[in-house]
PDB file of C-alpha atoms in Angstrom:
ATOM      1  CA  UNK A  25     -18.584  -8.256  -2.477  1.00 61.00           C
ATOM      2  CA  UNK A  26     -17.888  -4.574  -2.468  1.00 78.00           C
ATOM      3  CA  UNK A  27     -14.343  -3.518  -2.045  1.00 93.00           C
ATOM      4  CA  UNK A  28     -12.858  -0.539   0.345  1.00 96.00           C
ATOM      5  CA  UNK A  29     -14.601   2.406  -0.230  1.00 96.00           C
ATOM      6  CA  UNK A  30     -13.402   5.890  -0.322  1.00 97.00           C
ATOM      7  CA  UNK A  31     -14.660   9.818  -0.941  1.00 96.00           C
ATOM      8  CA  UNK A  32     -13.820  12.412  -2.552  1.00 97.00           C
ATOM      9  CA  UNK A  33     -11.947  10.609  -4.891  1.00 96.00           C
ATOM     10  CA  UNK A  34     -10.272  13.691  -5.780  1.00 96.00           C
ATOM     11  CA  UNK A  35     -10.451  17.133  -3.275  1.00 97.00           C
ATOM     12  CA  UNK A  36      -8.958  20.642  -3.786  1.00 97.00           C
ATOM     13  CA  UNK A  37      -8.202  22.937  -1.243  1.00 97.00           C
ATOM     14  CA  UNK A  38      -6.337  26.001  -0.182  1.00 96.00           C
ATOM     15  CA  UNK A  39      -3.745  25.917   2.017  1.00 95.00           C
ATOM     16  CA  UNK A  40      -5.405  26.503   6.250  1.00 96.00           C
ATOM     17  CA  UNK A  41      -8.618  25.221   4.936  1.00 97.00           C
ATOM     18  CA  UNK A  42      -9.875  21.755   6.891  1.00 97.00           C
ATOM     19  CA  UNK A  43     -10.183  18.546   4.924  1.00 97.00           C
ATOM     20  CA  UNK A  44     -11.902  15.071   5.545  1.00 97.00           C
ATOM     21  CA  UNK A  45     -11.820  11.741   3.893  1.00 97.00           C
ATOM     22  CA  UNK A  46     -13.860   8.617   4.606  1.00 97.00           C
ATOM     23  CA  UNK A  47     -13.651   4.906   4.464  1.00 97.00           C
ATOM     24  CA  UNK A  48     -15.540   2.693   4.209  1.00 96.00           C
ATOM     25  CA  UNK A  49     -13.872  -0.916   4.687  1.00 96.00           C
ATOM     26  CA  UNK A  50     -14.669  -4.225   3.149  1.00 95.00           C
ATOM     27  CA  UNK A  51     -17.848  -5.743   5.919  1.00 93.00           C
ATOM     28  CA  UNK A  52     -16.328  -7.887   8.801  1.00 91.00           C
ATOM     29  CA  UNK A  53     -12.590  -6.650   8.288  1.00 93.00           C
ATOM     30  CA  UNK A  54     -11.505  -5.565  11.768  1.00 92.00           C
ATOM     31  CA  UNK A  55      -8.092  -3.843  11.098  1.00 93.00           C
ATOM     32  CA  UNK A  56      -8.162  -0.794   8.890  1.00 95.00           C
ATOM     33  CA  UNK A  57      -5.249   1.401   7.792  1.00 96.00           C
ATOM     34  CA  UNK A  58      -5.053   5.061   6.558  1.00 97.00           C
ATOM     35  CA  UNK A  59      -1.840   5.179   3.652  1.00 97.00           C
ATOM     36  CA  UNK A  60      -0.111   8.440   2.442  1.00 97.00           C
ATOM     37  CA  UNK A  61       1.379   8.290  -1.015  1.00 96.00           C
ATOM     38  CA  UNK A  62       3.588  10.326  -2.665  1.00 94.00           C
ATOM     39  CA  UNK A  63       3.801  11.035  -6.344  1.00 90.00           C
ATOM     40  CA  UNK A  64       6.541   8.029  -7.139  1.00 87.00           C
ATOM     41  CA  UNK A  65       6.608   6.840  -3.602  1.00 91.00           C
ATOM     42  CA  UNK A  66       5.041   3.997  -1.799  1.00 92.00           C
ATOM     43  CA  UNK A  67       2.732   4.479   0.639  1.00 94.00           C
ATOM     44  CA  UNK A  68       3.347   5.279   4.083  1.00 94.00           C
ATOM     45  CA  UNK A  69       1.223   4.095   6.984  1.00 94.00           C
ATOM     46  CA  UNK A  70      -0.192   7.274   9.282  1.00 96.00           C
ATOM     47  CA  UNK A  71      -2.635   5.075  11.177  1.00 96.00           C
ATOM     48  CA  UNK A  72      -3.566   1.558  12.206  1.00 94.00           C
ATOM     49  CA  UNK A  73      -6.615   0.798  13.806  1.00 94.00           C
ATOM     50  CA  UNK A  74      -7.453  -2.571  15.227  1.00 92.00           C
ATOM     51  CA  UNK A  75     -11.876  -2.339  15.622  1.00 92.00           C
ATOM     52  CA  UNK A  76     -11.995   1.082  17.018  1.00 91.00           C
ATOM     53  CA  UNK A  77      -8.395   1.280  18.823  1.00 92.00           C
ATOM     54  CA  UNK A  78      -5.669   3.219  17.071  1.00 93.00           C
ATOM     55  CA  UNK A  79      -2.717   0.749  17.723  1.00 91.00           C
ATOM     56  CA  UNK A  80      -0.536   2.157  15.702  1.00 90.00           C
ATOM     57  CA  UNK A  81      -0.568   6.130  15.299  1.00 92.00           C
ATOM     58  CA  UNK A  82       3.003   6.713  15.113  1.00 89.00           C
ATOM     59  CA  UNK A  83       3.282   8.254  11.674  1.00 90.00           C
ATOM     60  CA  UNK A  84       0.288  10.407  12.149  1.00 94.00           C
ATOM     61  CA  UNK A  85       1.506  14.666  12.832  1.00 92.00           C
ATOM     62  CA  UNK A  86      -0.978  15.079  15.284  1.00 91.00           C
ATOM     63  CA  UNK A  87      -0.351  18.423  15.040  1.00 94.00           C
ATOM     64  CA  UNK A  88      -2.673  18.571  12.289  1.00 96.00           C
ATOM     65  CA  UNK A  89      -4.171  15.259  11.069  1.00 97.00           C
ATOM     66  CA  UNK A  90      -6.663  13.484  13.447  1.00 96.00           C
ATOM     67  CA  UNK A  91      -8.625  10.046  12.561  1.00 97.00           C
ATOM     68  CA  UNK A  92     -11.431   8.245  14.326  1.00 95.00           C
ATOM     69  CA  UNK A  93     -13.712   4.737  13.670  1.00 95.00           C
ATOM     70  CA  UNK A  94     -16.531   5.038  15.535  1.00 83.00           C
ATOM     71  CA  UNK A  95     -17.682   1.644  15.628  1.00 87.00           C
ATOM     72  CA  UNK A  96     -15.118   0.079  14.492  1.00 85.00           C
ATOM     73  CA  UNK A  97     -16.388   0.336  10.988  1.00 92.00           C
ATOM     74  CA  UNK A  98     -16.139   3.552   9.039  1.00 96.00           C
ATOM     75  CA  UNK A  99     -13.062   5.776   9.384  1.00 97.00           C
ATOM     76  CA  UNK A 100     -12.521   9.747   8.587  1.00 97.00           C
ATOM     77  CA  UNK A 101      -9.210  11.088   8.458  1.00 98.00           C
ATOM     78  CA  UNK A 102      -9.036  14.960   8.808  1.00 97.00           C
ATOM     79  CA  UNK A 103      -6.913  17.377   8.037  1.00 97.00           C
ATOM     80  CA  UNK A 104      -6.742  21.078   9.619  1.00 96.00           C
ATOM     81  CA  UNK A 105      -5.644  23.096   8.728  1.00 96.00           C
ATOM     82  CA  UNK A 106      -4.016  21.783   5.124  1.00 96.00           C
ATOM     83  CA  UNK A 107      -0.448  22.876   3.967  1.00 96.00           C
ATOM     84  CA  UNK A 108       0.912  22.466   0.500  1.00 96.00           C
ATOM     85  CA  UNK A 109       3.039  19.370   1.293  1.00 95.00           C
ATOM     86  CA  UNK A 110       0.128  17.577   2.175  1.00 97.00           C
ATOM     87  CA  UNK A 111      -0.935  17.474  -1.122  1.00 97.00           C
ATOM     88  CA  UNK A 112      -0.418  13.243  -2.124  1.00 97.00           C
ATOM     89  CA  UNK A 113      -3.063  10.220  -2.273  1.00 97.00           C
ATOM     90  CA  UNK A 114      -4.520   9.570   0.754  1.00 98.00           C
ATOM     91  CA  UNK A 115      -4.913   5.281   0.914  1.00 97.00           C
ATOM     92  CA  UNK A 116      -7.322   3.167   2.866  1.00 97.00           C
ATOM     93  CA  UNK A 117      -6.944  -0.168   3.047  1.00 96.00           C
ATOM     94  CA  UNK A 118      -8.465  -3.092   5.428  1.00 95.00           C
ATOM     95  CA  UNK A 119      -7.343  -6.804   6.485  1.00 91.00           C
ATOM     96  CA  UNK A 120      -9.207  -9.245   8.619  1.00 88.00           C
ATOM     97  CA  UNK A 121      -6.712 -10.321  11.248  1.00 73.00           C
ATOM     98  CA  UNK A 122      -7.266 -13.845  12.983  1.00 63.00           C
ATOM     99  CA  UNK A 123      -7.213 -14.409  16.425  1.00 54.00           C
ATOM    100  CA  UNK A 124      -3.837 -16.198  17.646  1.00 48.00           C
ATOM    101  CA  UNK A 125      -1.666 -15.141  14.614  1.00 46.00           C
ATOM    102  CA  UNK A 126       1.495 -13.341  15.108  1.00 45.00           C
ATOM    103  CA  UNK A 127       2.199 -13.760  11.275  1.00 44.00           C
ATOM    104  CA  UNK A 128      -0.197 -14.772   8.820  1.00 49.00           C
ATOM    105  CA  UNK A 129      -1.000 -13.332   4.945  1.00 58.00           C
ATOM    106  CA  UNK A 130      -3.532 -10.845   6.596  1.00 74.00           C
ATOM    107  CA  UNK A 131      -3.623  -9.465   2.725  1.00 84.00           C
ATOM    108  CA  UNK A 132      -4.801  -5.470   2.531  1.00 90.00           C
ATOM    109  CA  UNK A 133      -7.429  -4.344   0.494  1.00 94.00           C
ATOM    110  CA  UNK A 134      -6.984  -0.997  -0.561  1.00 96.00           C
ATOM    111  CA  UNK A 135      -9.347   1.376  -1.627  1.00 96.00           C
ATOM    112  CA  UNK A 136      -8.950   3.859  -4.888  1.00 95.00           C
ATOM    113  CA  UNK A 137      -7.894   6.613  -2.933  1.00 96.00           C
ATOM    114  CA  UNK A 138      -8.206  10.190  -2.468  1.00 97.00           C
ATOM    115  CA  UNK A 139      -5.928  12.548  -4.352  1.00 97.00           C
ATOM    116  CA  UNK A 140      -5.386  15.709  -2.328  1.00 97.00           C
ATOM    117  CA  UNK A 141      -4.354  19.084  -3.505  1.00 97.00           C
ATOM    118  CA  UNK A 142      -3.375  22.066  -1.472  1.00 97.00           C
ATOM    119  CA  UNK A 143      -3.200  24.870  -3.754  1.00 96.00           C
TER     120      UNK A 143
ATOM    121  CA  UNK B  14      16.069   0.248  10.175  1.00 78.00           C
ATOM    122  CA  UNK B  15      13.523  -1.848   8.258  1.00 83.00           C
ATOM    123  CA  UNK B  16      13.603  -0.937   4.776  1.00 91.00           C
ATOM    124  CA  UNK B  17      13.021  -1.882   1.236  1.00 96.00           C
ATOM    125  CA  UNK B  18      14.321  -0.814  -1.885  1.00 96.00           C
ATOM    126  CA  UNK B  19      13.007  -1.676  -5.657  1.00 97.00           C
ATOM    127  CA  UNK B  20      15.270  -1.606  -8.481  1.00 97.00           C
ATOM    128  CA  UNK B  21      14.523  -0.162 -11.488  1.00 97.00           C
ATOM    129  CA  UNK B  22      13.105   2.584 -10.602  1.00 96.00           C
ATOM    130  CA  UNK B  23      11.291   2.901 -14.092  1.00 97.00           C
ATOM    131  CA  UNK B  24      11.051   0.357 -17.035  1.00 97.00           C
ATOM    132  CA  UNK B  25      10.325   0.762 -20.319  1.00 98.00           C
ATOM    133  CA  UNK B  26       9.794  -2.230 -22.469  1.00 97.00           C
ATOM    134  CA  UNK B  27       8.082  -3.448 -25.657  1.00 97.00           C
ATOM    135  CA  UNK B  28       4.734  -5.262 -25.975  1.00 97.00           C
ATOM    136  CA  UNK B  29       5.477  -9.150 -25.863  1.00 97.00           C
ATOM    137  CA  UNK B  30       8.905  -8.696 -24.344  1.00 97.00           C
ATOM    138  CA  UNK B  31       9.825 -10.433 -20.932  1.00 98.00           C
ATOM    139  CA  UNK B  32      11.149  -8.262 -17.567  1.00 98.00           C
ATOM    140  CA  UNK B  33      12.250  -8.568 -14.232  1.00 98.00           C
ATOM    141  CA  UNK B  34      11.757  -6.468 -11.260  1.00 98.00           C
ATOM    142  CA  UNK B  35      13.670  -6.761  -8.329  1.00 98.00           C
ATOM    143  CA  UNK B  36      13.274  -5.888  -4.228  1.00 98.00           C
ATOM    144  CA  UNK B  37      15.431  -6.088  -1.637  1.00 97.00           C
ATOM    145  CA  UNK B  38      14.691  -5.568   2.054  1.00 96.00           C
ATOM    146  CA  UNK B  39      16.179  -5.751   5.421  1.00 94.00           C
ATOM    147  CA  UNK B  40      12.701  -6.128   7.666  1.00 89.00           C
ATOM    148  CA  UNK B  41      13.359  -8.471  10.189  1.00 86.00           C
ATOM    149  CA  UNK B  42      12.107 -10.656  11.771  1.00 87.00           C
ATOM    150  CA  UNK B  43      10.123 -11.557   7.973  1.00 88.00           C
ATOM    151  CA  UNK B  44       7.053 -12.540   7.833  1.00 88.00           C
ATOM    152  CA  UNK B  45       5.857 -12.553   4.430  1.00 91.00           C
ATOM    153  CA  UNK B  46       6.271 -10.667   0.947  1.00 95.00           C
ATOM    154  CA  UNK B  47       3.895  -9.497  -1.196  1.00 95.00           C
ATOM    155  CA  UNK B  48       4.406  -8.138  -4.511  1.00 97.00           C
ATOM    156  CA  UNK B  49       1.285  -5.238  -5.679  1.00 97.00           C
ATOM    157  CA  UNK B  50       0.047  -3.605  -9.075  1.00 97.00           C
ATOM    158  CA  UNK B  51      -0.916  -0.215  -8.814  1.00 96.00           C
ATOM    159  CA  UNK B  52      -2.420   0.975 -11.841  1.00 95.00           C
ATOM    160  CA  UNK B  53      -2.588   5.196 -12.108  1.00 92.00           C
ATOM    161  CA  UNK B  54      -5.482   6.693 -10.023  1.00 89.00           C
ATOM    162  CA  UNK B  55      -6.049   3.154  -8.191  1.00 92.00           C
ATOM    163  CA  UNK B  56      -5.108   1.230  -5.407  1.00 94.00           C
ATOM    164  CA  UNK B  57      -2.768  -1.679  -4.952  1.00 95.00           C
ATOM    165  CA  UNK B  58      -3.383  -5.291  -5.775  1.00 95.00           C
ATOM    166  CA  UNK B  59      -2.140  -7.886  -4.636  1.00 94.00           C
ATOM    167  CA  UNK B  60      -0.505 -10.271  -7.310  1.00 96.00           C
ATOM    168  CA  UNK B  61       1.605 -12.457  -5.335  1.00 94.00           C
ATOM    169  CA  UNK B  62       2.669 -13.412  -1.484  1.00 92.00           C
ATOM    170  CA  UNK B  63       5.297 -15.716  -0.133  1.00 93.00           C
ATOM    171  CA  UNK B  64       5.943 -16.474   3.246  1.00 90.00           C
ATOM    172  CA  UNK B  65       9.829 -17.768   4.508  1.00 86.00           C
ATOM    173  CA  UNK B  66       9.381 -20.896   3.201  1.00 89.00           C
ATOM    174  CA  UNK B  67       8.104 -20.882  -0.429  1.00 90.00           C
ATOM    175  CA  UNK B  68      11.096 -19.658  -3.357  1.00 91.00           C
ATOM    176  CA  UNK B  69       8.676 -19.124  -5.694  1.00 95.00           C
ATOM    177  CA  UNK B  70       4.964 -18.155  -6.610  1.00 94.00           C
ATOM    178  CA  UNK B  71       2.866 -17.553 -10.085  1.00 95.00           C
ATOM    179  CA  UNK B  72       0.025 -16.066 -10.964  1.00 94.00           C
ATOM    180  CA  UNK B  73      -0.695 -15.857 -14.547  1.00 96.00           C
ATOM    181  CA  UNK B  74       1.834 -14.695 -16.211  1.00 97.00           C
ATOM    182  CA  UNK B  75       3.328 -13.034 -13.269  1.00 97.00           C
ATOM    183  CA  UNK B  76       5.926 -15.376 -11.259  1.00 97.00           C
ATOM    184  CA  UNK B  77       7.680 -13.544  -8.018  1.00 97.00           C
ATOM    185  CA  UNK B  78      10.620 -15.571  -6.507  1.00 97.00           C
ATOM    186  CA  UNK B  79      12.237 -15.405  -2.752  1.00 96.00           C
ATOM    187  CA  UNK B  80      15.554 -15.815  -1.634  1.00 94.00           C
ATOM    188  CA  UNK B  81      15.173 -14.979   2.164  1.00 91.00           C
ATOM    189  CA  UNK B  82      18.741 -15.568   2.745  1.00 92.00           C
ATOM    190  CA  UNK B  83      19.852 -13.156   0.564  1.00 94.00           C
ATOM    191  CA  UNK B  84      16.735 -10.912   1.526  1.00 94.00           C
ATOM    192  CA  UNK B  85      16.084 -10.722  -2.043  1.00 96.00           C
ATOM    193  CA  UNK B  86      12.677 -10.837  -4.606  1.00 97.00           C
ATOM    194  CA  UNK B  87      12.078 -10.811  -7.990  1.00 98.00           C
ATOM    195  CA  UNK B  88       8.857 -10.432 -10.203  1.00 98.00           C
ATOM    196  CA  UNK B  89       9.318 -11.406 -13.575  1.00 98.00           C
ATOM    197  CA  UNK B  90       6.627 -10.933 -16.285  1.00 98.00           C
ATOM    198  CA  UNK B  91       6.429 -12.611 -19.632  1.00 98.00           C
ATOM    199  CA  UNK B  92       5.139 -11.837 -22.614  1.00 97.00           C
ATOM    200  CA  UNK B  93       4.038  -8.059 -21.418  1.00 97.00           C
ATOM    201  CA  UNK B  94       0.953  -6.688 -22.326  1.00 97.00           C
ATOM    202  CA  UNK B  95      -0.432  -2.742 -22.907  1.00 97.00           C
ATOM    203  CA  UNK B  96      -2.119  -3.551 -19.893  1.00 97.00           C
ATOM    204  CA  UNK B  97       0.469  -4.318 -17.510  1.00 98.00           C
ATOM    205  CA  UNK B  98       1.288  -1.142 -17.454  1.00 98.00           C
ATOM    206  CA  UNK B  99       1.521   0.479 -13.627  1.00 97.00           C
ATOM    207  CA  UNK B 100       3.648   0.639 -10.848  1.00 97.00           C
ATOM    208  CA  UNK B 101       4.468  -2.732  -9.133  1.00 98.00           C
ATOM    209  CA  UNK B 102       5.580  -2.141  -5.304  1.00 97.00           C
ATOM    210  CA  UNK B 103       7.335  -4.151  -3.227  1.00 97.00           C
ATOM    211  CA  UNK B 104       5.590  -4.964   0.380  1.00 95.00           C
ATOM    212  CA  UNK B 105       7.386  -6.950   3.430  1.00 94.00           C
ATOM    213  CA  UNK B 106       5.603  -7.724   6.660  1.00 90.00           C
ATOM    214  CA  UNK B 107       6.902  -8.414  10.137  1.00 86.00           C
ATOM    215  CA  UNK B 108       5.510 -10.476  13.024  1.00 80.00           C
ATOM    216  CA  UNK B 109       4.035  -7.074  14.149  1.00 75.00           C
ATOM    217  CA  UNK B 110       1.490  -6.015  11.243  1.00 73.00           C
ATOM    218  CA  UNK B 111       4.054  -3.774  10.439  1.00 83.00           C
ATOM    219  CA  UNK B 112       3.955  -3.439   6.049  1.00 89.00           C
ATOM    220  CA  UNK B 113       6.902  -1.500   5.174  1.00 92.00           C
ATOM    221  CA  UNK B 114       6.083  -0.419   1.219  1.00 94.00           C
ATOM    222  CA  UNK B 115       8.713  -0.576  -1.173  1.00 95.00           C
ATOM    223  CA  UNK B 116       8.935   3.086  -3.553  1.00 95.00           C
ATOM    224  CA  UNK B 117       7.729   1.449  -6.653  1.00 96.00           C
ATOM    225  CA  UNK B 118       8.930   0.125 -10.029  1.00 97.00           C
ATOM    226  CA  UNK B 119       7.213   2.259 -12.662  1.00 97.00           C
ATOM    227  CA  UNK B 120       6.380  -0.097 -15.537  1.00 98.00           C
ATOM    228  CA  UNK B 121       5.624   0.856 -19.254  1.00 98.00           C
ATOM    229  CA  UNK B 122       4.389  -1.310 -22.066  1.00 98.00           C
ATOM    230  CA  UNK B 123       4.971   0.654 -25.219  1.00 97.00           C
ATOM    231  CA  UNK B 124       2.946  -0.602 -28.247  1.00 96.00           C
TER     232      UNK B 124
END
């Protein structure tokens, strides 16, 4: 079974330029996330998407980052324009939830990543 | 404010030798904990999850333990090898799909 899926693996920009990444999440896995990670850091969520509803965009500077999943299947995350902090490791990851579980493992798959940097 | 905190933050240890990382957190209400490798230029992987009632969970020669009183984990390795090498992060989950990630304990296995 093929894992979570992600391109560029690597991408660098200038600073005002637009960027994109896509996922591609393991087949049947309804919830999909979009991670931020900072050199030394953990990741940080930026978007939660349960099928093709963002349920949890909180994180996300809408300013400047946007996200869809049409479908409910692939995602793209985009970024425009780009400044230098954005630069970091930009994490998919998907989960099947089951119906009628408040808790539950629900483990995360992650994908390899995307290392961003804004030059 | 939910939160969770790893401690070391880096660890260097010899080939063969034992460690022992530790994670504390204050997400509540808990759901489960999961303990992740992250090997450099990957994602995470899951090694190990425990939910309230289980104290303690292997998997090869990784063993994570719980106390959820204390709000406290532990992932202890034996006998280290080159390749366990990485960062291992700490992950708790709440009743609300909310994973709050732990920073990170950067691991190295010198030879």
């Amino acid at each position: 079974e093929a894992g979570v899926v992600q391109s560029p693996r690597y991408k660098i920009i200038e600073k005002k330029q637009p960027v994109a990444f896509w996922c591609n999440p393991i087949s049947g896995h309804n919830t999909l996330y979009w991670y931020r990670q900072n050199l030394g850091q953990g990741p940080e969520l930026l978007i939660r998407y349960e099928n093709e509803e963002a349920v949890d965009d909180s994180q996300l500077p809408k300013d400047r980052f946007s996200a869809e999943r049409l479908k409910g299947v692939d995602s793209t995350l985009k970024i425009q324009p780009a400044e230098l902090g954005d630069s970091a490791v930009y994490l998919c990851a998907s989960s099947l939830r089951s119906k009628g579980t408040s808790g539950g493992h629900n483990e995360q798959f992650f994908g390899p990543g995307t290392r961003l940097t804004v030059l | 404010k939910n939160q969770v905190e790893q401690s070391p933050q880096s660890l260097i240890i010899l080939e063969g030798k034992n460690c022992t990382l530790q994670c504390n957190y204050t997400v509540s209400p808990f759901s489960n904990l999961r303990w992740y490798k992250q090997d450099t230029g990957r994602g995470p992987v899951s090694l190990t999850i425990m939910t309230f009632s289980e104290n303690t969970k292997s998997n090869g020669r990784y063993t994570a333990t719980l106390d959820a009183d204390t709000k406290q984990s532990s992932l202890h390795i034996t006998a280290s090898q080159l390749s366990d090498s990485a960062s291992y992060i700490c992950v708790v989950r709440d009743y609300g799909q909310n994973f709050v990630f732990g920073p990170g304990t950067r691991l190295s296995v010198l030879p």
